[in-house]
Tab-separated table of C-alpha atoms in Angstrom:
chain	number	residue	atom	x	y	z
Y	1	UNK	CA	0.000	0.000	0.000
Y	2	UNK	CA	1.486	3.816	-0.435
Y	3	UNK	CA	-1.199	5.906	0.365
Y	4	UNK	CA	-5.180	5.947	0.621
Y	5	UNK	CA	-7.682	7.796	-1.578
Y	6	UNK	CA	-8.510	11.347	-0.432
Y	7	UNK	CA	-4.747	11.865	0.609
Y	8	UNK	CA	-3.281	13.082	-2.519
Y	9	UNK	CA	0.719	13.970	-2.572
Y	10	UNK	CA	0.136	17.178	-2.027
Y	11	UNK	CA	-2.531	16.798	1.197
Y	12	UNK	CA	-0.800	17.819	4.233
Y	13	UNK	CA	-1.443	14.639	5.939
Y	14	UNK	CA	0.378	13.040	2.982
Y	15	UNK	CA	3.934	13.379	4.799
Y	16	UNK	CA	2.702	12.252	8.287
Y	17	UNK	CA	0.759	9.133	6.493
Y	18	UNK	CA	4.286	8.162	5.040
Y	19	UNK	CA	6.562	8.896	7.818
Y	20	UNK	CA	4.101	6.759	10.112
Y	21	UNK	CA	4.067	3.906	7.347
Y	22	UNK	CA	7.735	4.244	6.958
Y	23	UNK	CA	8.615	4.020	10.168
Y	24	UNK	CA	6.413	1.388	11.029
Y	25	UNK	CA	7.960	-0.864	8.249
Y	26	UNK	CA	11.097	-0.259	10.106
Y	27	UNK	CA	9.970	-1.083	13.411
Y	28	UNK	CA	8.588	-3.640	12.117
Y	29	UNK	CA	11.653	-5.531	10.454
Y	30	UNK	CA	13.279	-5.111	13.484
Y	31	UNK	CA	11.159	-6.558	15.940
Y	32	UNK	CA	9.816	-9.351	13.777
Y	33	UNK	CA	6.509	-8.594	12.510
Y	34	UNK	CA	5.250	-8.673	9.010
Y	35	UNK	CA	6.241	-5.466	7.458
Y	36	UNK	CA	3.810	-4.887	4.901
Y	37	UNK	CA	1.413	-5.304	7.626
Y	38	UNK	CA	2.732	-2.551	9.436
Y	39	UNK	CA	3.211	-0.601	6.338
Y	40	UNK	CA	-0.272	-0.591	5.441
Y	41	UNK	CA	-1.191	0.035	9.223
Y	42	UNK	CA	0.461	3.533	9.195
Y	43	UNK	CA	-0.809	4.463	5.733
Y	44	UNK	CA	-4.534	3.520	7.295
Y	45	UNK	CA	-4.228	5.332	10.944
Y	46	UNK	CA	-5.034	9.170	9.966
Y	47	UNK	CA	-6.580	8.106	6.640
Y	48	UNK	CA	-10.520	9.593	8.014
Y	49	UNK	CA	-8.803	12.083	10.554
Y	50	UNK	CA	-9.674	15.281	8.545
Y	51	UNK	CA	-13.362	14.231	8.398
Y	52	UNK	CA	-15.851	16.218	10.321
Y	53	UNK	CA	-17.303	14.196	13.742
Y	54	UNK	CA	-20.909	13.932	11.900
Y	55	UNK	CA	-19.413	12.435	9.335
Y	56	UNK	CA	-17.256	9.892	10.843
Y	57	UNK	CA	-20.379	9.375	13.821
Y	58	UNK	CA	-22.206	8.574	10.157
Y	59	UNK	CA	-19.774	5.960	9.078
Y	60	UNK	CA	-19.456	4.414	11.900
Y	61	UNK	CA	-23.892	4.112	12.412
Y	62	UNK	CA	-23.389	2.662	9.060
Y	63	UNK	CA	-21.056	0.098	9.495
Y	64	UNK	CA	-22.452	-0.935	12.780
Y	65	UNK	CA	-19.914	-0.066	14.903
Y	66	UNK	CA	-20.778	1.041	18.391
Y	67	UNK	CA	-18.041	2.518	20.552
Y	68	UNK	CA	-17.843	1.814	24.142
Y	69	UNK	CA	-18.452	5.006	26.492
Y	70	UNK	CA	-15.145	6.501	26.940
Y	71	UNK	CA	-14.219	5.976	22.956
Y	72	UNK	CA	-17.498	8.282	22.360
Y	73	UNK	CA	-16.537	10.850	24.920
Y	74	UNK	CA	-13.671	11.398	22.886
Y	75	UNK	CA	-14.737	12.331	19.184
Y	76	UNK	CA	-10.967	13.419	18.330
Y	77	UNK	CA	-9.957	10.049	18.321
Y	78	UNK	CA	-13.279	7.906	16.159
Y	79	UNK	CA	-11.201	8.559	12.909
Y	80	UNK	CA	-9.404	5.148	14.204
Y	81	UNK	CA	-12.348	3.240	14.926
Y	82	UNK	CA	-13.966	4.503	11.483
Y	83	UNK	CA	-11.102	3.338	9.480
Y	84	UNK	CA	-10.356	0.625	10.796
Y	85	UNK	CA	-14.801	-0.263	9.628
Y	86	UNK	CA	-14.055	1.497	6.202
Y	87	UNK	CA	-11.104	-0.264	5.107
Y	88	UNK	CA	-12.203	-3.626	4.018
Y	89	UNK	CA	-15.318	-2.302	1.858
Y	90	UNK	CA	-13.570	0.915	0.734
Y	91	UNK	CA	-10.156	-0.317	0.340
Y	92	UNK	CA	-10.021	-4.212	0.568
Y	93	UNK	CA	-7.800	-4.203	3.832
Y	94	UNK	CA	-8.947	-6.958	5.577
Y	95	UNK	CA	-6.161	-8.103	7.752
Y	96	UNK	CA	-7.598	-8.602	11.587
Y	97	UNK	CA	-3.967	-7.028	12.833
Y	98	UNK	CA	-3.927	-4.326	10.807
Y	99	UNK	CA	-7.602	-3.067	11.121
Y	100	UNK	CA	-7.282	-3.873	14.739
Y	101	UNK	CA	-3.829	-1.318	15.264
Y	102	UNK	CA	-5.890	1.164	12.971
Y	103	UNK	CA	-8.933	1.228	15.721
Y	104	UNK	CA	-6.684	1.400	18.847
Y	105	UNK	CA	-3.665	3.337	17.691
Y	106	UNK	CA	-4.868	6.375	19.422
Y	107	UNK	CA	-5.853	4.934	23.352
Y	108	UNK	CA	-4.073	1.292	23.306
Y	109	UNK	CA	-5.910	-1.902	23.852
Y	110	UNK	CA	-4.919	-3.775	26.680
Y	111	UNK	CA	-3.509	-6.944	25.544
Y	112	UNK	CA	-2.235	-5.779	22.487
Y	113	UNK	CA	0.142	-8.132	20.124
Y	114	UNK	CA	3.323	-6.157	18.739
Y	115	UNK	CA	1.432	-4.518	15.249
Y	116	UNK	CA	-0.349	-2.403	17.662
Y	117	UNK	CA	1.966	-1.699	19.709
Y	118	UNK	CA	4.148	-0.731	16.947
Y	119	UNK	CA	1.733	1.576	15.298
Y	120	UNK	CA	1.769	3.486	18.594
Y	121	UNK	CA	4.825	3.981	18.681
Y	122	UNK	CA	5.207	5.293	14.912
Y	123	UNK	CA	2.515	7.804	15.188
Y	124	UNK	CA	4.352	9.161	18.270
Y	125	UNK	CA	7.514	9.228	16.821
Y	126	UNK	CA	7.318	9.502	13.365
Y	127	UNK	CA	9.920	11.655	11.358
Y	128	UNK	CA	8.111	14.944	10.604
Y	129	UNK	CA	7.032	15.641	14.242
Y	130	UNK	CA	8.086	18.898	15.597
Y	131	UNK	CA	8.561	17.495	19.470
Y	132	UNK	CA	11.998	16.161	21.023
Y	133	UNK	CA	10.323	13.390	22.558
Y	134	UNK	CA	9.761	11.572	19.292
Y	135	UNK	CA	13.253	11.514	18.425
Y	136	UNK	CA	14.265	10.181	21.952
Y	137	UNK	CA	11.113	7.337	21.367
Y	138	UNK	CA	12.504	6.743	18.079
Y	139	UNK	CA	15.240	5.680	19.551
Y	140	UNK	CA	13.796	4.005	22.209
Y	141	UNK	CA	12.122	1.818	19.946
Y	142	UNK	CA	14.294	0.685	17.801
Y	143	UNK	CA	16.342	-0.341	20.589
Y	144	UNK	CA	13.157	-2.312	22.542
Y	145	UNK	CA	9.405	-2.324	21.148
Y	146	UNK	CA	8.516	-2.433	24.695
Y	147	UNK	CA	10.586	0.681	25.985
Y	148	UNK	CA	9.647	2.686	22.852
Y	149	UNK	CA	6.030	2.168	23.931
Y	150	UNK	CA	6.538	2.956	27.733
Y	151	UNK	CA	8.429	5.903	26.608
Y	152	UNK	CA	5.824	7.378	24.465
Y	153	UNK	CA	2.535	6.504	27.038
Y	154	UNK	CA	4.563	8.499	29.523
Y	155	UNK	CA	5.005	11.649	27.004
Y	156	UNK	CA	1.127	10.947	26.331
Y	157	UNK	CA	0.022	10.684	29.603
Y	158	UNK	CA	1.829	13.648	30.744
Y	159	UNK	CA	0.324	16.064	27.960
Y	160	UNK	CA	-2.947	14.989	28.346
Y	161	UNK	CA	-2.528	15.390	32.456
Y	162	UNK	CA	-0.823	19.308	31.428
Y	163	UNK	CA	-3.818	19.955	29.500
Y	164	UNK	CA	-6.063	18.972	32.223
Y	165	UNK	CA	-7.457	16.274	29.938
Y	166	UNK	CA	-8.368	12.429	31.280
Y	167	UNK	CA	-6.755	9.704	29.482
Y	168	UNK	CA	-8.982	7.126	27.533
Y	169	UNK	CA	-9.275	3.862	30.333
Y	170	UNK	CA	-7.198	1.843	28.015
Y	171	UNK	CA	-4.288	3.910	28.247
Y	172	UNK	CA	-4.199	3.648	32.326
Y	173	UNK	CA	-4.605	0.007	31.756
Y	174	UNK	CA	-1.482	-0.010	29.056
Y	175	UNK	CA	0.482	1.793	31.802
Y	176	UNK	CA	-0.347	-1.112	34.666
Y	177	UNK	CA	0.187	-3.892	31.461
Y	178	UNK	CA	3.963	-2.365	30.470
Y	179	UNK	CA	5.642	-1.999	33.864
Y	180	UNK	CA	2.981	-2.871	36.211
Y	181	UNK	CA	3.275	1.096	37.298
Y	182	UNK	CA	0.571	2.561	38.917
Y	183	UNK	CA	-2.532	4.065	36.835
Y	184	UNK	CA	-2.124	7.611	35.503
């Protein structure tokens, strides 16, 4: 996969869409998971983000898809979710792995295999970002999958704790599942 429809070259998304793809491919090789996988994982992630809530609350009534309470408290982050329900009909991505890191890659899901995990991780850190933590989780995860994500559910954790914001349940559950720290 190298890009989705709506995301044109010269979209501004564009760059993030292929630095998250990239860099998941990389991760991926790496730590032993199927690259293409986690190629067309990143390409997917953002692919609905610049889609109005109505719309994407529209797509995801039409595909059936019911979010749980906290996901629908939280309408910056359904672009995952409706992607992830788009894909196979609109694109004919119907990998379980990859549609399942496309619907989480914003909060986590506890139990998560290493696709997700990487996905998280490449969003976060992906080239292009303008913050020094994603260079430092770059590095991070290259190194160890597993510190890369720690690393980067800190830096989340803390910004959305600066903002006065309340993290998604499945990201205080993440933090107990990686280092059995306390909740955030």
């Amino acid at each position: 996969m190298r890009g989705v429809p709506g995301v044109g070259r010269r979209h501004p998304l564009h760059g993030h869409l292929r630095a998250v793809a990239g860099l998941s491919r990389e991760l991926a090789r790496r730590h032993g998971v199927d690259p293409a996988c986690a190629e067309a994982a990143g390409w997917l992630h953002d692919w609905l983000k610049p889609l109005g809530f109505a719309r994407l609350d529209a797509m995801l009534s039409g595909q059936g898809v019911r979010l749980d309470a906290a996901t629908r408290a939280i309408p910056a982050i359904w672009h995952g979710p409706a992607a992830a329900a788009m894909a196979p009909a609109r694109l004919g991505v119907r990998a379980p792995g990859v549609l399942d890191a496309v619907r989480w890659h914003s909060t986590w899901r506890p139990g998560w295999g290493p696709l997700g995990r990487i996905l998280f991780v490449a969003d976060f850190c992906a080239p292009g970002r303008a913050f020094p933590e994603a260079r430092t989780g770059r590095r991070l995860a290259r190194r160890s999958l597993a510190l890369g994500v720690r690393y980067v559910l800190a830096c989340k954790l803390a910004w959305l704790r600066a903002h006065g914001l309340k993290p998604h349940p499945a990201m205080t559950t993440c933090w107990a599942e990686t280092a059995g720290g306390p909740s955030a």
